[in-house]
Structure formats: C-alpha cells, structure tokens
Tab-separated table of C-alpha atoms in Angstrom:
chain	number	residue	atom	x	y	z
A	1	MET	CA	4.854	34.037	-8.112
A	2	ALA	CA	5.113	31.258	-5.491
A	3	ALA	CA	7.464	28.369	-6.202
A	4	ASN	CA	6.120	24.883	-6.730
A	5	THR	CA	8.158	21.676	-6.484
A	6	THR	CA	7.323	19.087	-9.129
A	7	ILE	CA	8.530	15.481	-9.493
A	8	THR	CA	8.523	14.214	-13.074
A	9	LEU	CA	9.640	10.978	-14.708
A	10	ASN	CA	12.640	11.241	-17.037
A	11	ARG	CA	12.088	7.877	-18.704
A	12	VAL	CA	10.013	4.729	-18.311
A	13	ILE	CA	11.746	1.697	-16.766
A	14	PRO	CA	10.332	-1.555	-18.218
A	15	MET	CA	12.635	-3.852	-16.226
A	16	GLY	CA	15.283	-3.665	-13.542
A	17	ALA	CA	15.590	-1.261	-10.637
A	18	PRO	CA	14.752	2.439	-11.120
A	19	THR	CA	17.326	4.996	-9.943
A	20	LEU	CA	17.251	8.643	-8.902
A	21	ALA	CA	18.418	9.560	-12.403
A	22	ASP	CA	15.033	8.401	-13.686
A	23	PHE	CA	13.315	11.276	-11.844
A	24	LYS	CA	13.558	15.053	-12.062
A	25	VAL	CA	12.926	17.421	-9.152
A	26	ALA	CA	12.180	20.913	-10.447
A	27	ALA	CA	10.957	24.281	-9.207
A	28	THR	CA	7.997	25.475	-11.280
A	29	ALA	CA	5.442	28.248	-10.992
A	30	ALA	CA	2.669	27.374	-8.551
A	31	PRO	CA	-0.824	27.307	-10.050
A	32	THR	CA	-3.373	29.843	-8.772
A	33	LYS	CA	-7.142	29.926	-8.556
A	34	ASP	CA	-7.186	31.893	-11.812
A	35	ALA	CA	-6.116	28.693	-13.587
A	36	LEU	CA	-9.256	26.795	-12.532
A	37	LYS	CA	-11.830	25.700	-15.094
A	38	GLU	CA	-15.366	24.657	-14.166
A	39	GLY	CA	-15.440	21.678	-11.806
A	40	GLU	CA	-11.801	21.845	-10.744
A	41	LEU	CA	-9.878	22.205	-7.485
A	42	LEU	CA	-6.618	23.869	-6.535
A	43	VAL	CA	-5.108	21.477	-3.983
A	44	ARG	CA	-2.142	21.941	-1.649
A	45	THR	CA	-0.565	18.591	-0.924
A	46	LEU	CA	-0.118	17.511	2.690
A	47	TYR	CA	1.066	13.922	2.216
A	48	LEU	CA	1.876	11.681	-0.722
A	49	SER	CA	1.697	7.902	-0.559
A	50	CYS	CA	4.478	5.556	-1.701
A	51	ASP	CA	2.984	2.223	-2.770
A	52	PRO	CA	4.312	-0.946	-4.441
A	53	TYR	CA	1.819	-0.725	-7.329
A	54	MET	CA	3.617	2.428	-8.486
A	55	ARG	CA	6.487	0.288	-9.802
A	56	GLY	CA	4.158	-0.933	-12.536
A	57	ARG	CA	3.282	2.643	-13.426
A	58	LEU	CA	6.981	3.365	-14.011
A	59	SER	CA	7.253	0.551	-16.554
A	60	GLY	CA	5.503	2.072	-19.560
A	61	ARG	CA	3.384	-1.065	-20.008
A	62	THR	CA	-0.051	-0.663	-21.573
A	63	ASP	CA	-1.754	-3.868	-20.408
A	64	SER	CA	-2.114	-3.086	-16.692
A	65	TYR	CA	-5.160	-2.134	-14.625
A	66	VAL	CA	-3.786	1.392	-14.155
A	67	ALA	CA	-2.116	3.677	-16.696
A	68	SER	CA	1.654	4.049	-16.725
A	69	PHE	CA	3.296	7.378	-15.967
A	70	GLU	CA	4.457	9.374	-18.976
A	71	ALA	CA	8.018	10.597	-19.342
A	72	GLY	CA	8.253	14.360	-18.876
A	73	LYS	CA	5.072	14.597	-16.834
A	74	PRO	CA	4.514	14.612	-13.036
A	75	ILE	CA	4.032	11.222	-11.443
A	76	GLU	CA	0.896	10.782	-9.357
A	77	GLY	CA	-0.704	8.524	-6.804
A	78	LEU	CA	-2.624	8.490	-3.567
A	79	GLY	CA	-2.469	11.561	-1.362
A	80	VAL	CA	-4.233	13.839	1.062
A	81	GLY	CA	-4.394	17.617	0.815
A	82	ILE	CA	-6.263	20.873	1.399
A	83	VAL	CA	-8.493	22.624	-1.112
A	84	GLU	CA	-7.269	26.200	-1.599
A	85	ALA	CA	-9.777	27.121	-4.320
A	86	SER	CA	-12.747	25.422	-5.959
A	87	THR	CA	-15.095	25.877	-8.908
A	88	SER	CA	-17.101	22.815	-7.871
A	89	PRO	CA	-20.276	23.111	-5.756
A	90	ASP	CA	-19.201	19.979	-3.883
A	91	PHE	CA	-16.012	21.430	-2.384
A	92	LYS	CA	-14.973	24.652	-0.700
A	93	ASP	CA	-11.776	26.365	0.386
A	94	GLY	CA	-10.375	24.537	3.433
A	95	ASP	CA	-11.851	21.086	2.724
A	96	MET	CA	-9.474	18.171	3.280
A	97	VAL	CA	-9.518	15.700	0.414
A	98	THR	CA	-7.991	12.382	-0.546
A	99	GLY	CA	-7.829	10.412	-3.774
A	100	GLY	CA	-5.626	8.558	-6.216
A	101	SER	CA	-4.889	11.454	-8.591
A	102	PHE	CA	-2.494	13.483	-6.449
A	103	LYS	CA	0.224	14.847	-8.685
A	104	TRP	CA	3.644	14.867	-7.057
A	105	GLU	CA	3.623	18.641	-6.753
A	106	THR	CA	3.367	21.062	-3.858
A	107	LYS	CA	0.192	22.436	-5.439
A	108	PHE	CA	-1.772	21.251	-8.448
A	109	VAL	CA	-5.075	21.602	-10.292
A	110	ALA	CA	-7.304	18.598	-11.010
A	111	ALA	CA	-10.920	17.653	-11.663
A	112	ALA	CA	-13.046	17.725	-8.513
A	113	ASP	CA	-14.532	14.294	-9.194
A	114	SER	CA	-11.095	12.777	-8.554
A	115	PHE	CA	-11.356	13.500	-4.822
A	116	THR	CA	-13.277	12.527	-1.704
A	117	LYS	CA	-13.742	14.757	1.333
A	118	VAL	CA	-12.405	13.559	4.663
A	119	PRO	CA	-13.274	15.071	8.059
A	120	THR	CA	-11.025	17.859	9.346
A	121	SER	CA	-12.620	18.017	12.804
A	122	SER	CA	-12.233	14.338	13.708
A	123	GLY	CA	-8.793	14.725	15.275
A	124	ILE	CA	-7.480	11.998	12.965
A	125	PRO	CA	-4.010	12.908	11.617
A	126	PRO	CA	-4.204	13.542	7.845
A	127	ALA	CA	-1.650	10.828	7.032
A	128	ASN	CA	-3.954	8.212	8.584
A	129	PHE	CA	-6.252	8.563	5.571
A	130	LEU	CA	-3.408	7.026	3.564
A	131	GLY	CA	-2.712	4.307	6.124
A	132	VAL	CA	-4.902	2.831	8.813
A	133	LEU	CA	-8.090	4.293	7.276
A	134	GLY	CA	-6.781	4.254	3.718
A	135	MET	CA	-6.066	1.996	0.777
A	136	PRO	CA	-3.469	-0.312	2.424
A	137	SER	CA	-5.758	-1.204	5.312
A	138	TYR	CA	-8.726	-1.738	3.035
A	139	THR	CA	-6.529	-3.948	0.862
A	140	ALA	CA	-5.800	-6.030	3.966
A	141	TYR	CA	-9.512	-6.198	4.817
A	142	VAL	CA	-10.680	-7.288	1.365
A	143	GLY	CA	-8.025	-9.963	0.974
A	144	THR	CA	-8.240	-11.372	4.475
A	145	ILE	CA	-11.897	-10.973	5.436
A	146	THR	CA	-13.987	-10.560	2.297
A	147	LEU	CA	-12.212	-13.027	0.026
A	148	CYS	CA	-10.502	-15.611	2.251
A	149	LYS	CA	-13.261	-15.727	4.909
A	150	PRO	CA	-11.158	-16.719	7.930
A	151	LYS	CA	-12.438	-18.980	10.686
A	152	ALA	CA	-11.405	-18.939	14.322
A	153	GLY	CA	-8.694	-21.499	14.981
A	154	GLU	CA	-7.289	-21.416	11.439
A	155	THR	CA	-3.693	-20.441	10.696
A	156	ILE	CA	-2.719	-17.531	8.470
A	157	LEU	CA	0.742	-16.747	7.098
A	158	VAL	CA	1.515	-13.099	6.299
A	159	SER	CA	4.557	-12.027	4.279
A	160	ALA	CA	5.864	-8.460	4.679
A	161	ALA	CA	3.959	-8.506	7.947
A	162	SER	CA	5.343	-5.162	9.189
A	163	GLY	CA	4.389	-3.305	6.019
A	164	ALA	CA	1.491	-1.002	5.209
A	165	VAL	CA	-0.837	-3.910	4.375
A	166	GLY	CA	0.693	-6.730	6.385
A	167	GLN	CA	0.434	-5.076	9.796
A	168	MET	CA	-3.318	-4.751	9.304
A	169	VAL	CA	-3.692	-8.346	8.136
A	170	VAL	CA	-2.038	-9.507	11.359
A	171	GLN	CA	-4.444	-7.538	13.558
A	172	LEU	CA	-7.611	-8.273	11.600
A	173	ALA	CA	-6.790	-11.981	11.700
A	174	LYS	CA	-6.063	-11.975	15.436
A	175	ALA	CA	-9.364	-10.177	16.059
A	176	ARG	CA	-11.067	-13.191	14.475
A	177	GLY	CA	-9.296	-15.770	16.591
A	178	MET	CA	-6.774	-16.967	14.042
A	179	ARG	CA	-3.260	-18.210	14.691
A	180	VAL	CA	-1.005	-15.713	12.919
A	181	ILE	CA	2.437	-16.420	11.467
A	182	GLY	CA	4.348	-13.377	10.232
A	183	ALA	CA	7.508	-12.876	8.207
A	184	ALA	CA	9.521	-9.647	8.138
A	185	GLY	CA	12.908	-8.494	6.898
A	186	SER	CA	14.760	-7.312	10.016
A	187	ASP	CA	14.928	-8.109	13.720
A	188	ASP	CA	13.273	-4.772	14.572
A	189	LYS	CA	10.419	-5.576	12.207
A	190	VAL	CA	10.081	-9.055	13.701
A	191	LYS	CA	9.777	-7.510	17.172
A	192	TYR	CA	7.130	-5.074	15.933
A	193	VAL	CA	5.015	-7.841	14.385
A	194	LYS	CA	5.216	-9.816	17.631
A	195	ASN	CA	3.966	-6.726	19.472
A	196	LEU	CA	0.994	-6.612	17.097
A	197	GLY	CA	-0.036	-9.997	18.473
A	198	ALA	CA	1.377	-12.484	15.962
A	199	ASP	CA	1.862	-15.947	17.428
A	200	ALA	CA	5.139	-16.613	15.610
A	201	VAL	CA	7.390	-14.399	13.476
A	202	PHE	CA	10.619	-15.056	11.601
A	203	ASN	CA	13.161	-12.966	9.731
A	204	TYR	CA	12.946	-14.223	6.159
A	205	LYS	CA	16.350	-12.736	5.332
A	206	THR	CA	18.249	-14.793	7.924
A	207	VAL	CA	16.543	-18.203	7.886
A	208	LYS	CA	18.358	-20.953	5.998
A	209	SER	CA	15.183	-22.221	4.333
A	210	LEU	CA	11.868	-20.410	3.883
A	211	GLY	CA	10.002	-23.690	3.634
A	212	ALA	CA	11.557	-25.019	6.832
A	213	ALA	CA	10.891	-21.744	8.668
A	214	ILE	CA	7.210	-21.839	7.693
A	215	LYS	CA	6.976	-25.518	8.661
A	216	GLU	CA	8.546	-24.840	12.065
A	217	ALA	CA	6.194	-21.915	12.773
A	218	ALA	CA	3.116	-23.754	11.530
A	219	PRO	CA	3.678	-27.531	11.808
A	220	GLU	CA	-0.019	-28.201	11.182
A	221	GLY	CA	0.027	-26.229	7.938
A	222	ILE	CA	-1.327	-22.949	6.592
A	223	ASP	CA	-5.017	-22.343	5.905
A	224	ILE	CA	-4.652	-18.812	4.490
A	225	TYR	CA	-1.597	-17.185	2.968
A	226	PHE	CA	-1.650	-13.412	2.486
A	227	ASP	CA	0.966	-12.776	-0.168
A	228	ASN	CA	2.690	-9.414	-0.486
A	229	VAL	CA	5.957	-10.571	-2.040
A	230	GLY	CA	5.542	-13.445	-4.528
A	231	GLY	CA	8.653	-15.227	-5.775
A	232	GLU	CA	10.452	-17.744	-3.605
A	233	PHE	CA	8.262	-17.003	-0.582
A	234	LEU	CA	5.083	-17.839	-2.503
A	235	ASP	CA	6.717	-21.056	-3.689
A	236	ALA	CA	7.523	-22.070	-0.109
A	237	ALA	CA	4.038	-21.165	1.080
A	238	LEU	CA	2.372	-23.303	-1.601
A	239	LYS	CA	4.155	-26.393	-0.289
A	240	ASN	CA	2.986	-25.676	3.280
A	241	MET	CA	-0.673	-24.994	2.523
A	242	ASN	CA	-3.418	-27.209	3.942
A	243	PRO	CA	-6.027	-28.791	1.668
A	244	ASN	CA	-8.694	-26.274	0.604
A	245	GLY	CA	-6.411	-23.412	1.641
A	246	ARG	CA	-6.912	-19.872	0.356
A	247	ILE	CA	-4.332	-17.395	-0.907
A	248	ALA	CA	-4.913	-13.632	-1.074
A	249	GLU	CA	-2.652	-12.544	-3.915
A	250	CYS	CA	-2.123	-8.906	-2.996
A	251	GLY	CA	1.310	-8.196	-4.462
A	252	MET	CA	4.619	-9.601	-5.652
A	253	ILE	CA	7.106	-6.880	-4.763
A	254	SER	CA	10.068	-9.268	-4.844
A	255	GLN	CA	9.564	-9.501	-8.613
A	256	TYR	CA	8.777	-5.908	-9.544
A	257	ASN	CA	12.369	-4.994	-10.377
A	258	ALA	CA	13.222	-8.421	-11.816
A	259	THR	CA	14.812	-8.895	-15.212
A	260	VAL	CA	14.567	-11.915	-17.502
A	261	GLU	CA	17.705	-13.247	-15.824
A	262	THR	CA	16.672	-12.603	-12.197
A	263	ALA	CA	12.929	-13.402	-12.267
A	264	TYR	CA	11.961	-16.278	-9.960
A	265	HIS	CA	10.062	-19.143	-11.592
A	266	ILE	CA	7.463	-20.856	-9.394
A	267	GLN	CA	8.144	-24.576	-8.966
A	268	ASN	CA	5.330	-25.677	-6.650
A	269	LEU	CA	2.302	-24.572	-8.670
A	270	ALA	CA	1.080	-28.170	-8.895
A	271	TYR	CA	0.050	-27.907	-5.231
A	272	VAL	CA	-2.816	-25.629	-6.328
A	273	VAL	CA	-4.407	-28.725	-7.874
A	274	MET	CA	-3.130	-31.342	-5.436
A	275	LYS	CA	-4.345	-29.391	-2.382
A	276	LYS	CA	-7.434	-27.862	-4.021
A	277	LEU	CA	-6.225	-24.343	-3.264
A	278	THR	CA	-8.058	-21.147	-4.161
A	279	ILE	CA	-5.960	-18.135	-5.200
A	280	TYR	CA	-7.666	-14.749	-5.144
A	281	GLY	CA	-5.995	-12.166	-7.338
A	282	TYR	CA	-7.597	-8.783	-6.700
A	283	ILE	CA	-7.284	-5.029	-7.144
A	284	VAL	CA	-8.645	-3.087	-4.184
A	285	SER	CA	-9.991	-0.216	-6.298
A	286	ASP	CA	-12.640	-2.629	-7.607
A	287	TRP	CA	-14.055	-2.952	-4.096
A	288	TYR	CA	-14.746	0.635	-3.039
A	289	LYS	CA	-18.397	0.521	-4.116
A	290	SER	CA	-19.070	-2.807	-2.431
A	291	PRO	CA	-20.669	-3.265	1.023
A	292	ALA	CA	-17.245	-4.349	2.268
A	293	TYR	CA	-16.027	-0.737	2.299
A	294	SER	CA	-18.543	0.507	4.882
A	295	GLU	CA	-17.940	-2.659	6.909
A	296	PHE	CA	-14.213	-1.904	6.871
A	297	ILE	CA	-14.644	1.743	7.920
A	298	ASN	CA	-17.003	0.808	10.746
A	299	GLU	CA	-14.805	-1.977	12.078
A	300	VAL	CA	-11.433	-0.210	11.883
A	301	SER	CA	-12.806	3.130	13.154
A	302	GLY	CA	-14.225	1.289	16.145
A	303	MET	CA	-10.947	-0.486	16.794
A	304	LEU	CA	-9.116	2.846	16.638
A	305	LYS	CA	-11.483	4.487	19.115
A	306	GLU	CA	-11.021	1.597	21.522
A	307	ASN	CA	-7.214	1.596	21.074
A	308	LYS	CA	-7.392	-1.973	19.804
A	309	ILE	CA	-5.272	-1.352	16.761
A	310	LYS	CA	-1.705	-0.221	16.106
A	311	TYR	CA	-0.445	1.214	12.848
A	312	ARG	CA	3.091	2.295	12.110
A	313	MET	CA	3.768	5.115	9.655
A	314	ASP	CA	7.133	5.684	7.988
A	315	GLU	CA	7.324	9.401	7.185
A	316	VAL	CA	9.862	11.062	4.898
A	317	VAL	CA	9.852	14.869	5.057
A	318	GLY	CA	10.066	16.982	1.906
A	319	ILE	CA	8.649	16.387	-1.562
A	320	GLU	CA	12.168	16.690	-2.976
A	321	ASN	CA	12.966	13.461	-1.121
A	322	GLY	CA	10.002	11.681	-2.686
A	323	PRO	CA	11.891	9.779	-5.413
A	324	GLN	CA	14.331	8.246	-2.908
A	325	ALA	CA	11.453	7.429	-0.559
A	326	LEU	CA	9.751	5.517	-3.363
A	327	LEU	CA	12.912	3.702	-4.455
A	328	ASP	CA	13.588	2.620	-0.868
A	329	LEU	CA	10.095	1.121	-0.699
A	330	PHE	CA	10.879	-1.166	-3.624
A	331	GLU	CA	13.956	-2.382	-1.704
A	332	GLY	CA	12.049	-3.027	1.530
A	333	LYS	CA	13.804	-0.224	3.409
A	334	ASN	CA	10.558	1.202	4.757
A	335	PHE	CA	9.256	0.230	8.200
A	336	GLY	CA	5.481	0.607	8.104
A	337	LYS	CA	3.382	2.693	5.736
A	338	ARG	CA	5.728	4.957	3.715
A	339	VAL	CA	4.448	8.501	3.141
A	340	VAL	CA	6.087	11.763	2.085
A	341	LYS	CA	5.174	14.871	4.060
A	342	VAL	CA	4.872	17.861	1.729
A	343	SER	CA	3.334	20.607	3.891
A	344	ASP	CA	1.703	21.241	7.267
A	345	LEU	CA	-2.048	21.333	7.737
A	346	SER	CA	-2.016	24.913	9.021
A	347	HIS	CA	0.670	26.287	6.691
A	348	ARG	CA	-0.796	27.946	3.642
A	349	LEU	CA	1.956	28.277	1.049
C-alpha cells in the first residue's frame, strides 16, 4: 500500500508561539478509490497554503469565524490538487481543484462540495490559484477596492507590503492612481515593494519611530490604511490618518502569538472619533458570492495577460517541511505568498 504523509496537531496552543513539537509528521496508509462514499473525491495534493488566519485555528478557541483544529487530527486549509477518483457527477479523474478543506496529507478523501474546479489547460501554474488568483489577492481587492473605495490622488499606507496580500494592495492601488506608501521587514522586501511601484517604502524594523516614518513618507496624511499587522503599527497609523479616512482591517499578525504580558494595547483609538474614521473589519470568505468576485477575476486576469502585475511566491518543498513553513510565516520569515509544494502536476503517486 502506498505511503501517505500526514501532518497532525499534537495539542492546541491558546497563547504564545507554536513550536515544531506541537505538530506530528507521520507516514500513514494512503487512501484509495475503494474508500470513497457517494459524493466524495480522492485528491492528490499539489500545493498547500500557509496563511496567517491558521494561527487562530491552532488556538482551540470556539468563538471564531472558522473552527479550530483538533488535537490528533490532520490540520487543513487552502490548497490545490488533482482528483484521482470521484463518485460525484461534477468531477472526474484528472480535474484540478481548489478549496479551503485541503487536509495536510499527500492524498485525502473529502466531500466533493468542498472544492471548485480550476482550468488545467490555461497555462496558469497551479500555485497561482493560491496566490495571485486566490484568496490573498481577493482579500486585497475586497479591502482596498470594494470597502475603502479609493480615489485617484489619495494616499494609501500598506503594512506587510511584500506579503501575500500586501503586494496586491500596492498594485491595485497604483492602478487607480493612488500614492502608495509601503512598509516591509527587510531591505530586500523594501526593494521589492519599490519595484512594484510604491511611491515610498520603509523598513519598519529599522526606523526609530513608526509614527515619524509614516509622517515622513506621507506628510499630507493617510486616506486609507490597509492593515495586515495590528499592534504598534496600527496605533501609529491611526495618528497619521486624514479626516474621514478608511481602514481595511485585514489582519493583526503581530498579535497572534501574543500573551497577556506581551499583547500591545492600542493608545490612539480616540482618533477614530476625532478624525471620523471608518474601520472595516472583514472576512474574505463572506465575499465569494458577491459581484466583487467576478470583478476581481476579470480585472486581475486581464492584468496578468497584459503583464501588468507581479506576484512573488515563496515555495517550500515537501509536506514534511510544512509545519516549519507555517511557523516561519507567523514570524515574518516568508517573502511573498508562502506555499508548500507536495507533489508535481504530472506525477501520480
């Protein structure tokens, strides 16, 4: 029987930083088509996605918008793979699929209604359905375009501007004539964001003051802040916002591993009232059935065809390296959209 690599969670981690000891990498028996019930697929994983929201799923909390992982069971998330067997009339052997229920296994069985077909003849690399045409880019689109409604000539500040979401925010904003200020965590990342077209970029890890760095880059103030990090950066941004400014509250990764002792407490929240700010907290999965999704696909597909968009992937090879790849994401060690390559498109295991 063929071997299958499975990543399971040893224990939930309510607070603090997860470690490799919290995960188990094991060889198990690979499922076969004989295991399929009606309406199920046998899927071979091509790529798995590492995303900040997964930190919440490691916590064991029960009050979130997505269920926590269970100790002793495989973790799961976004992925792209190949159907190797199907008992659903909607899918056949050889279809490429994506979805948010990819178990961290080489092969797995799941309900067919958890997946969406993606084109195999388009020439688009499979990993792109997790990046430039996937959830991170759509997250950027909803927050920047649909919610904050940018106007040409306005200024937008983007934290984690070289990341999976941030790099798309930069380019979508520039396409609409905005002045773009980016922040990133290394000199190489700063250079990359500049190459995307940002008007000013600073290394948030080396500046003496976040507030002063934002003020220097945008002396006339910020109209839109796209927040990926929360914490001290959000606090500094609040003070630099213009009246009637908008904030897309996408994520707060700086606080995901915080403890009671290390959590940052916002001090400038009064500016929300004083400057009449609007803060949009949102979950992108709520937006897939809205008209914005087709608008996003049409716009970004067109930009890709015309070579008007750049998108950096950060690929880690081997499912056994998945836990470390995920942990590194929480520490900001990724450069671009972090994915784990599990198998090749043409290699049937």
